[in-house]
């Protein structure tokens, strides 16, 4: 069941909303609206969620105007590295970067950061976009590139620009300034990530050809030294962008190399006796016709499954079967004209711990909510924490259950609220955490609860999610500010429904959406563009 939430909307504080992500899916950064040719000018950005089979689930338009503390975030079409994306260590957020510039602003990257702030976006599992981090001192006169967070608050950045605004940098959500971690080469850096408690970046500058470590651990202060990983070449190495290191064993590394011919694509490196060695290169196209820039890996399966964005602008699914020749490749999707794909990652909420959740369910029974989850391949897991929320956003732990290699676990919530969101926090023996999907239980005997209403800034459809305790008649009415009813429709809802209301016929402006049932009505403000 999809995670839902209730919000009150004010015209002055509209934020970007979408449906919750579905754990296990992938998400890609798309630049361009398909109409305007891409160039060095600011272009709109979008997130596209896909199933691992390539079916489009939803498209989230990122803010093209400021709203409260949230800034505009746009990108450019002539950069190969802007739009790199990562999922956070706690798997709760994706992060990526852009510019606080109106669509159409010319030669965005050439401006100083003080003139056009460099923006970091955080997006959570509910699809809520936060663009309050707008830096005035990072990557002036050039491109901001990667962003990585462990917990949705801290963030490490990469890019290039005039000194001292370049290199690997550190800041926190909502900040306007940042710390340069390295004052010495390389200050032209691309990808960034943290694995097993160590900060890494990629570069193709000078003797730094490939993946490099940054200081020791996860530094937040200046004076750090960047060191190429042992075994990576000091010349003519990979034109490295995004990368992933096996989070369980740390001895396998995939790096996206955007060179064409047989050297580019997805390079596989392995660690032996402290030295990294290139094993082979996986290229999405026969004869090595393209390179890759974005990459994310599903390490939970016996055979690693790689998702990559190619320089031919397609999303690829690659199964690494142990040799380059035996690996299989599938092109999942291609963007339209005047659109580009950049970073790719698993959606927030996608697990990575060494345990497989086969199912997670909750239901009402004799005044209590009974939770049950079934698991497989439970290795190195310490315990499960049952978390409950009243709004789908803020969770509290209500029970802790040891992982004892059972196939089925259960918990009885004896004091449920009217509406309850549940998820299970998975904690391994090293303290790493992840989460199951969210399930929702409505404990009201009569009436309904509004879930998600999205988008509230629209040029056409608005989706309304409703939960009921029984088969109920729900009325949807859209009125203008004068009280005149413009749209009215009715639906019978049995426990859950997502109703789509089409505002295409209405003139642009502010409208009131009223949802009515047997126990009253709820109202939301909607802006028709």
Coordinates of C-alpha atoms in Angstrom, one line a residue:
X1 CA 0.0 0.0 0.0
X2 CA 1.3 3.4 -0.9
X3 CA 2.5 5.8 1.8
X4 CA 0.2 8.8 2.1
X5 CA 0.2 12.1 3.9
X6 CA -2.1 15.0 4.6
X7 CA -1.0 18.6 4.1
X8 CA -2.7 22.0 4.4
X9 CA -1.9 24.1 1.4
X10 CA -1.4 27.8 1.3
X11 CA -0.9 29.7 -2.0
X12 CA 2.3 31.3 -0.6
X13 CA 4.0 28.1 0.4
X14 CA 3.2 25.5 -2.3
X15 CA 5.9 22.8 -2.5
X16 CA 6.5 20.2 -5.1
X17 CA 4.5 17.1 -4.4
X18 CA 4.1 13.7 -6.1
X19 CA 3.1 10.2 -5.3
X20 CA 5.2 8.2 -2.9
X21 CA 8.0 6.2 -4.6
X22 CA 7.7 2.4 -4.7
X23 CA 10.7 0.7 -3.1
X24 CA 12.7 -1.4 -5.6
X25 CA 12.1 1.0 -8.5
X26 CA 14.7 3.2 -10.0
X27 CA 14.6 7.0 -10.6
X28 CA 16.5 9.0 -13.2
X29 CA 17.2 12.8 -13.6
X30 CA 15.7 14.1 -16.8
X31 CA 16.8 17.5 -18.2
X32 CA 14.5 19.4 -20.7
X33 CA 10.8 19.6 -21.3
X34 CA 10.9 18.2 -24.8
X35 CA 10.0 21.5 -26.4
X36 CA 13.0 23.9 -26.1
X37 CA 16.3 22.9 -27.5
X38 CA 18.9 22.2 -24.8
X39 CA 21.9 24.5 -24.5
X40 CA 24.0 26.3 -21.9
X41 CA 20.8 28.1 -20.8
X42 CA 18.8 26.9 -17.7
X43 CA 16.3 24.1 -18.5
X44 CA 13.7 22.5 -16.4
X45 CA 14.5 19.3 -14.5
X46 CA 12.3 16.2 -13.8
X47 CA 12.5 13.0 -11.9
X48 CA 11.2 9.9 -13.7
X49 CA 10.4 6.8 -11.7
X50 CA 10.6 3.4 -13.5
X51 CA 10.1 -0.2 -12.6
X52 CA 13.1 -2.3 -13.0
X53 CA 11.4 -3.6 -16.2
X54 CA 11.3 -0.1 -17.7
X55 CA 7.7 0.9 -17.1
X56 CA 7.2 4.6 -16.3
X57 CA 5.5 5.0 -12.9
X58 CA 5.5 8.8 -12.5
X59 CA 7.2 12.0 -13.5
X60 CA 8.0 14.7 -10.9
X61 CA 8.5 18.2 -12.1
X62 CA 11.1 20.0 -10.0
X63 CA 10.5 23.6 -8.9
X64 CA 11.0 26.3 -11.6
X65 CA 10.0 29.0 -9.2
X66 CA 10.9 29.7 -5.6
X67 CA 8.4 28.8 -2.8
X68 CA 9.1 29.9 0.7
X69 CA 12.6 28.6 1.6
X70 CA 12.6 26.3 -1.4
X71 CA 14.6 27.5 -4.3
X72 CA 14.3 27.1 -8.1
X73 CA 16.3 24.2 -9.4
X74 CA 17.2 24.0 -13.1
X75 CA 20.0 22.4 -15.1
X76 CA 21.8 22.8 -18.4
X77 CA 22.0 20.7 -21.5
X78 CA 25.6 21.1 -22.5
X79 CA 27.1 19.5 -19.4
X80 CA 27.7 15.8 -19.2
X81 CA 28.0 15.7 -15.4
X82 CA 25.3 18.0 -13.9
X83 CA 22.5 15.9 -12.7
X84 CA 24.5 13.1 -11.1
X85 CA 22.4 11.4 -8.4
X86 CA 22.8 9.2 -5.3
X87 CA 20.7 7.4 -2.7
X88 CA 21.7 8.3 0.9
X89 CA 23.4 5.8 3.2
X90 CA 20.2 5.5 5.3
X91 CA 18.3 4.9 2.0
X92 CA 15.8 7.6 2.9
X93 CA 16.7 10.3 0.3
X94 CA 18.1 10.9 -3.1
X95 CA 20.3 13.9 -3.7
X96 CA 21.3 15.8 -6.8
X97 CA 22.3 19.3 -7.8
X98 CA 21.3 22.2 -10.1
X99 CA 21.1 26.0 -10.3
X100 CA 18.8 28.6 -8.8
X101 CA 18.1 30.1 -12.2
X102 CA 14.9 30.8 -14.0
X103 CA 14.3 28.6 -17.1
X104 CA 15.9 30.3 -20.1
X105 CA 18.6 32.1 -18.1
X106 CA 21.6 32.1 -20.5
X107 CA 25.1 30.5 -19.8
X108 CA 24.1 29.6 -16.3
X109 CA 27.4 27.8 -15.3
X110 CA 29.5 30.9 -16.2
X111 CA 27.9 32.9 -13.4
X112 CA 29.4 33.2 -10.0
X113 CA 27.7 31.2 -7.2
X114 CA 26.8 34.5 -5.5
X115 CA 24.9 35.5 -8.6
X116 CA 23.3 32.2 -9.3
X117 CA 23.4 29.9 -6.3
X118 CA 24.3 26.3 -6.7
X119 CA 21.4 24.2 -5.3
X120 CA 21.2 20.8 -3.7
X121 CA 17.9 18.8 -3.8
X122 CA 16.9 16.3 -1.3
X123 CA 13.9 14.1 -2.2
X124 CA 12.4 11.6 0.3
X125 CA 10.4 8.4 -0.1
X126 CA 7.1 10.4 -0.2
X127 CA 8.3 12.3 -3.3
X128 CA 8.7 15.5 -1.4
X129 CA 11.4 17.8 -2.8
X130 CA 13.5 20.0 -0.6
X131 CA 15.6 22.7 -2.4
X132 CA 16.4 24.9 0.6
X133 CA 20.2 24.4 0.2
X134 CA 21.4 27.2 -2.1
X135 CA 25.2 27.8 -1.9
X136 CA 26.8 31.2 -2.6
X137 CA 30.4 29.9 -2.4
X138 CA 30.5 26.7 -4.4
X139 CA 31.6 26.1 -8.0
X140 CA 31.6 29.7 -9.2
X141 CA 31.9 30.2 -13.0
X142 CA 31.5 26.4 -13.6
X143 CA 29.5 23.3 -12.8
X144 CA 28.3 21.8 -9.6
X145 CA 28.0 18.0 -10.1
X146 CA 27.5 15.3 -7.5
X147 CA 25.9 15.3 -4.0
X148 CA 25.9 12.6 -1.4
X149 CA 24.2 12.5 2.0
X150 CA 24.3 9.9 4.8
X151 CA 21.1 10.9 6.5
X152 CA 19.3 13.7 4.6
X153 CA 21.1 16.5 6.5
X154 CA 24.8 16.3 5.8
X155 CA 25.9 16.5 2.2
X156 CA 29.3 16.2 0.4
X157 CA 29.6 17.8 -3.1
X158 CA 31.7 17.7 -6.2
X159 CA 32.3 20.0 -9.2
X160 CA 34.7 22.4 -10.6
X161 CA 35.1 26.2 -10.7
X162 CA 37.4 29.1 -9.7
X163 CA 39.4 28.6 -6.6
X164 CA 38.6 28.4 -3.7
X165 CA 35.1 27.4 -4.7
X166 CA 36.0 24.1 -6.3
X167 CA 37.0 20.6 -5.2
X168 CA 35.1 18.3 -2.8
X169 CA 33.0 20.3 -0.4
X170 CA 30.8 19.7 2.7
X171 CA 27.6 21.4 3.9
X172 CA 24.3 20.7 5.5
X173 CA 20.7 20.9 4.3
X174 CA 19.4 24.5 4.3
X175 CA 22.9 26.1 4.3
X176 CA 24.1 28.9 2.1
X177 CA 27.8 28.3 2.5
X178 CA 30.1 25.2 2.4
X179 CA 33.6 24.0 3.4
X180 CA 36.2 23.1 0.8
X181 CA 37.8 19.8 1.9
X182 CA 40.8 19.8 -0.4
X183 CA 42.8 22.8 -1.5
X184 CA 45.1 20.8 -3.7
X185 CA 44.5 18.6 -6.8
X186 CA 42.3 17.4 -8.0
X187 CA 39.9 20.3 -7.7
X188 CA 38.0 19.2 -10.8
X189 CA 35.9 16.3 -9.5
X190 CA 32.8 14.5 -10.7
X191 CA 31.1 11.6 -8.7
X192 CA 30.9 11.4 -4.9
X193 CA 29.8 8.7 -2.5
X194 CA 30.5 7.1 0.9
X195 CA 31.0 3.4 1.3
X196 CA 31.7 1.5 4.5
X197 CA 32.4 4.8 6.3
X198 CA 34.9 6.3 3.7
X199 CA 34.3 9.3 1.4
X200 CA 35.3 8.8 -2.3
X201 CA 35.1 10.9 -5.4
X202 CA 35.9 10.4 -9.1
X203 CA 38.2 12.5 -11.4
X204 CA 39.8 12.4 -14.8
X205 CA 42.2 15.2 -14.0
X206 CA 46.0 14.8 -14.2
X207 CA 47.2 11.7 -12.3
X208 CA 43.8 11.2 -10.7
X209 CA 42.2 8.9 -13.2
X210 CA 39.3 7.1 -11.7
X211 CA 38.1 6.6 -8.1
X212 CA 39.9 8.4 -5.2
X213 CA 39.6 8.5 -1.4
X214 CA 39.1 11.8 0.3
X215 CA 40.9 12.1 3.6
X216 CA 40.0 9.5 6.2
X217 CA 36.4 8.5 7.0
X218 CA 33.8 11.2 6.3
X219 CA 35.7 14.5 6.8
X220 CA 34.0 17.8 7.2
X221 CA 37.0 20.1 7.6
X222 CA 39.5 21.6 5.2
X223 CA 43.0 20.3 4.7
X224 CA 42.0 16.9 3.3
X225 CA 44.2 15.0 0.8
X226 CA 42.7 13.2 -2.2
X227 CA 44.4 9.9 -3.1
X228 CA 43.8 7.7 -6.2
X229 CA 42.9 4.2 -5.2
X230 CA 45.9 1.8 -5.6
X231 CA 45.8 0.2 -9.0
X232 CA 44.0 2.9 -10.9
X233 CA 46.2 4.4 -13.7
X234 CA 47.9 7.8 -13.4
X235 CA 47.3 8.5 -17.1
X236 CA 44.8 7.5 -19.7
X237 CA 42.5 6.0 -17.2
X238 CA 38.7 5.8 -17.2
X239 CA 36.7 9.0 -17.8
X240 CA 35.0 8.3 -14.6
X241 CA 31.6 9.6 -13.5
X242 CA 29.3 7.8 -11.1
X243 CA 30.5 4.6 -9.3
X244 CA 29.4 2.0 -6.7
X245 CA 31.4 -0.2 -4.3
X246 CA 29.9 -3.4 -3.0
X247 CA 28.5 -2.4 0.4
X248 CA 28.8 -5.9 1.9
X249 CA 32.3 -6.9 1.1
X250 CA 33.9 -3.8 -0.4
X251 CA 35.9 -5.7 -2.9
X252 CA 34.0 -5.0 -6.1
X253 CA 33.6 -1.6 -7.8
X254 CA 31.7 -0.5 -10.8
X255 CA 32.5 2.8 -12.4
X256 CA 30.8 4.6 -15.3
X257 CA 33.2 5.5 -18.0
X258 CA 31.9 7.8 -20.7
X259 CA 34.6 7.0 -23.3
X260 CA 33.3 5.3 -26.4
X261 CA 34.9 2.2 -28.1
X262 CA 35.7 -0.9 -26.1
X263 CA 37.3 0.9 -23.1
X264 CA 34.1 2.8 -22.1
X265 CA 30.8 1.7 -20.5
X266 CA 30.7 0.2 -17.0
X267 CA 34.1 -0.9 -15.8
X268 CA 34.3 -3.7 -13.2
X269 CA 37.2 -3.5 -10.7
X270 CA 38.1 -5.9 -7.9
X271 CA 40.3 -5.5 -4.9
X272 CA 43.1 -8.1 -4.1
X273 CA 45.8 -7.7 -1.5
X274 CA 45.2 -3.9 -1.3
X275 CA 45.3 -3.2 -5.1
X276 CA 42.4 -2.6 -7.5
X277 CA 42.5 -4.3 -10.9
X278 CA 40.3 -3.8 -13.9
X279 CA 38.6 -7.1 -14.7
X280 CA 36.5 -6.2 -17.7
X281 CA 34.3 -3.6 -19.2
X282 CA 30.5 -4.0 -19.7
X283 CA 29.3 -2.0 -22.7
X284 CA 25.6 -1.7 -23.4
X285 CA 26.2 -1.7 -27.2
X286 CA 28.0 -4.3 -29.2
X287 CA 31.5 -3.2 -30.3
X288 CA 31.6 -0.6 -27.5
X289 CA 29.8 2.2 -29.3
X290 CA 28.9 4.2 -26.2
X291 CA 30.0 5.2 -22.8
X292 CA 28.1 5.6 -19.5
X293 CA 27.8 8.3 -16.9
X294 CA 25.2 7.2 -14.4
X295 CA 25.2 3.9 -12.5
X296 CA 23.4 2.2 -9.6
X297 CA 23.7 -1.5 -8.6
X298 CA 21.3 -4.0 -7.0
X299 CA 23.8 -6.0 -4.8
X300 CA 21.1 -8.1 -3.1
X301 CA 20.9 -10.6 -5.9
X302 CA 23.3 -13.5 -6.6
X303 CA 24.2 -11.8 -9.9
X304 CA 24.7 -8.0 -9.6
X305 CA 22.1 -6.1 -11.6
X306 CA 23.4 -2.7 -12.9
X307 CA 21.3 0.2 -14.1
X308 CA 23.2 2.8 -16.2
X309 CA 22.6 5.9 -18.3
X310 CA 24.5 5.8 -21.5
X311 CA 26.0 8.6 -23.6
X312 CA 23.3 7.6 -26.2
X313 CA 20.8 8.9 -23.7
X314 CA 19.2 5.5 -22.9
X315 CA 18.7 3.7 -19.5
X316 CA 20.3 0.2 -19.6
X317 CA 19.8 -2.8 -17.4
X318 CA 22.9 -5.0 -17.3
X319 CA 23.3 -8.4 -15.6
X320 CA 26.9 -9.1 -14.7
X321 CA 27.1 -12.9 -15.1
X322 CA 30.8 -13.1 -14.4
X323 CA 32.3 -12.3 -17.8
X324 CA 31.8 -9.5 -20.3
X325 CA 30.7 -12.0 -22.9
X326 CA 28.1 -13.8 -20.7
X327 CA 26.5 -10.6 -19.3
X328 CA 23.1 -9.6 -20.6
X329 CA 22.0 -6.1 -21.6
X330 CA 18.5 -4.6 -22.0
X331 CA 17.7 -1.0 -23.1
X332 CA 14.8 0.1 -20.8
X333 CA 13.9 3.5 -22.2
X334 CA 14.9 6.5 -24.2
X335 CA 14.0 10.1 -23.5
X336 CA 12.2 12.2 -26.1
X337 CA 13.5 15.0 -28.3
X338 CA 15.2 17.9 -26.4
X339 CA 15.5 15.7 -23.3
X340 CA 18.6 14.2 -21.5
X341 CA 19.0 11.5 -18.9
X342 CA 21.8 12.0 -16.3
X343 CA 21.9 10.4 -12.9
X344 CA 20.2 7.1 -11.9
X345 CA 19.6 5.6 -8.5
X346 CA 17.2 3.4 -6.6
X347 CA 14.3 5.2 -5.1
X348 CA 14.4 6.2 -1.5
X349 CA 13.2 3.3 0.7
X350 CA 14.8 0.6 -1.4
X351 CA 16.5 -1.8 1.0
X352 CA 20.1 -2.9 0.8
X353 CA 20.6 -5.0 4.0
X354 CA 21.3 -8.7 3.7
X355 CA 17.7 -9.8 4.4
X356 CA 14.9 -10.3 2.0
X357 CA 11.5 -9.1 3.1
X358 CA 9.0 -11.4 1.4
X359 CA 5.9 -9.7 2.7
X360 CA 4.7 -7.1 5.3
X361 CA 1.1 -6.8 6.2
X362 CA -1.1 -5.2 8.8
X363 CA -4.8 -5.6 9.6
X364 CA -7.4 -4.7 12.2
X365 CA -8.4 -7.6 14.6
X366 CA -10.5 -7.2 17.8
X367 CA -9.5 -3.6 18.4
X368 CA -5.8 -4.2 17.7
X369 CA -3.6 -3.9 14.6
X370 CA -1.8 -7.1 13.9
X371 CA 1.5 -6.7 11.9
X372 CA 3.2 -9.7 10.2
X373 CA 6.3 -9.8 8.1
X374 CA 7.9 -12.8 6.4
X375 CA 11.7 -12.8 5.6
X376 CA 14.3 -14.9 3.9
X377 CA 18.1 -14.9 3.7
X378 CA 18.4 -13.2 7.1
X379 CA 22.2 -12.8 7.6
X380 CA 24.0 -10.5 10.0
X381 CA 20.8 -8.7 11.0
X382 CA 20.6 -7.7 14.6
X383 CA 17.0 -6.7 15.1
X384 CA 13.7 -5.2 13.8
X385 CA 12.2 -2.0 15.0
X386 CA 8.4 -1.5 14.5
X387 CA 7.7 2.2 13.7
X388 CA 4.4 3.9 13.7
X389 CA 3.3 7.3 12.4
X390 CA 0.1 9.3 12.4
X391 CA 1.0 11.4 9.3
X392 CA 3.3 9.2 7.2
X393 CA 6.2 11.6 7.8
X394 CA 7.2 11.4 11.5
X395 CA 7.8 7.9 12.9
X396 CA 8.2 6.6 16.5
X397 CA 9.6 3.2 17.5
X398 CA 7.0 1.2 19.4
X399 CA 8.7 -2.2 19.6
X400 CA 12.1 -3.9 19.1
X401 CA 12.3 -7.5 18.1
X402 CA 15.5 -9.5 17.9
X403 CA 16.4 -11.2 14.6
X404 CA 16.6 -14.9 15.5
X405 CA 16.4 -16.4 12.0
X406 CA 12.6 -17.0 12.0
X407 CA 10.8 -17.0 8.7
X408 CA 7.9 -15.0 10.2
X409 CA 7.7 -12.2 12.7
X410 CA 4.7 -10.5 14.2
X411 CA 3.7 -7.6 16.5
X412 CA 0.3 -6.6 18.0
X413 CA -0.4 -2.8 18.3
X414 CA -2.9 -2.6 21.2
X415 CA -3.3 1.2 21.1
X416 CA -3.7 2.2 17.5
X417 CA -4.8 5.7 16.4
X418 CA -7.5 6.4 13.9
X419 CA -5.0 6.3 11.0
X420 CA -1.7 4.4 11.4
X421 CA 1.3 4.1 9.1
X422 CA 3.7 1.3 9.9
X423 CA 7.1 0.4 8.7
X424 CA 9.8 -2.0 9.9
X425 CA 13.3 -0.6 10.5
X426 CA 16.0 -3.2 9.7
X427 CA 19.2 -2.9 11.8
X428 CA 22.2 -5.0 11.0
X429 CA 25.0 -6.0 13.4
X430 CA 27.2 -3.1 12.3
X431 CA 24.4 -0.6 13.0
X432 CA 23.4 0.0 9.4
X433 CA 19.7 0.6 8.9
X434 CA 17.0 0.3 6.3
X435 CA 13.3 0.2 6.0
X436 CA 10.5 -1.9 4.6
X437 CA 7.6 -0.5 2.6
X438 CA 4.9 1.4 4.5
X439 CA 1.5 -0.2 5.2
X440 CA -1.6 1.8 6.4
X441 CA -4.4 0.8 8.7
X442 CA -7.5 2.9 9.1
X443 CA -9.2 2.2 12.5
X444 CA -12.2 4.4 12.1
X445 CA -15.5 2.5 12.0
X446 CA -17.1 5.0 9.7
X447 CA -16.1 7.8 7.4
X448 CA -12.9 8.4 5.4
X449 CA -9.4 9.8 5.6
X450 CA -7.7 11.8 2.9
X451 CA -4.4 10.6 1.9
X452 CA -2.2 12.2 -0.8
X453 CA -3.4 15.1 -2.9
X454 CA -1.0 15.7 -5.8
X455 CA 0.0 17.8 -7.6
X456 CA -1.4 20.9 -6.1
X457 CA 0.2 23.0 -8.9
X458 CA -1.0 21.5 -12.1
X459 CA -1.9 22.1 -15.7
X460 CA -4.5 19.3 -15.8
X461 CA -5.0 16.3 -13.5
X462 CA -5.1 16.2 -9.7
X463 CA -5.0 12.8 -7.9
X464 CA -6.7 12.3 -4.6
X465 CA -6.1 9.2 -2.5
X466 CA -8.8 8.2 0.0
X467 CA -9.0 5.5 2.7
X468 CA -12.4 4.3 4.0
X469 CA -13.3 1.7 6.6
X470 CA -16.1 0.4 4.5
X471 CA -17.7 0.9 1.1
X472 CA -18.5 4.6 1.1
X473 CA -19.7 7.2 -1.3
X474 CA -17.2 10.1 -1.8
X475 CA -18.0 13.3 -3.6
X476 CA -15.3 15.5 -5.2
X477 CA -16.1 19.1 -6.0
X478 CA -13.9 21.8 -7.5
X479 CA -15.1 25.4 -7.0
X480 CA -13.7 28.8 -7.9
X481 CA -13.1 31.6 -5.3
X482 CA -16.6 32.9 -5.9
X483 CA -18.1 29.6 -4.7
X484 CA -19.2 28.5 -8.2
X485 CA -19.0 24.7 -8.7
X486 CA -16.9 24.0 -11.8
X487 CA -16.4 20.2 -11.5
X488 CA -18.3 17.6 -9.6
X489 CA -17.9 13.8 -9.6
X490 CA -18.7 10.9 -7.3
X491 CA -17.0 7.5 -6.6
X492 CA -17.7 4.5 -4.4
X493 CA -14.6 3.8 -2.4
X494 CA -14.0 0.4 -0.7
X495 CA -11.1 0.9 1.7
X496 CA -8.8 2.7 -0.8
X497 CA -9.2 4.7 -4.0
X498 CA -7.1 7.1 -6.1
X499 CA -9.5 9.4 -8.0
X500 CA -8.2 11.6 -10.8
X501 CA -9.9 15.0 -11.3
X502 CA -9.1 16.7 -14.7
X503 CA -8.8 20.5 -14.5
X504 CA -7.8 20.9 -18.1
X505 CA -11.1 22.8 -19.0
X506 CA -10.6 25.4 -16.2
X507 CA -8.9 28.7 -16.7
X508 CA -5.6 29.3 -14.8
X509 CA -6.1 30.4 -11.2
X510 CA -6.8 29.3 -7.6
X511 CA -9.5 26.7 -6.9
X512 CA -10.9 24.9 -3.9
X513 CA -11.1 21.1 -4.0
X514 CA -13.6 19.7 -1.5
X515 CA -13.8 16.0 -0.7
X516 CA -17.0 15.0 1.1
X517 CA -18.2 11.8 2.8
X518 CA -20.5 10.5 5.5
X519 CA -18.6 12.2 8.3
X520 CA -18.0 15.6 6.7
X521 CA -15.6 17.2 4.2
X522 CA -12.0 18.1 3.7
X523 CA -10.8 21.1 1.6
X524 CA -7.6 21.8 -0.3
X525 CA -6.3 24.6 -2.4
X526 CA -5.3 23.8 -6.0
X527 CA -3.6 26.1 -8.5
X528 CA -4.4 25.5 -12.2
X529 CA -1.5 26.8 -14.3

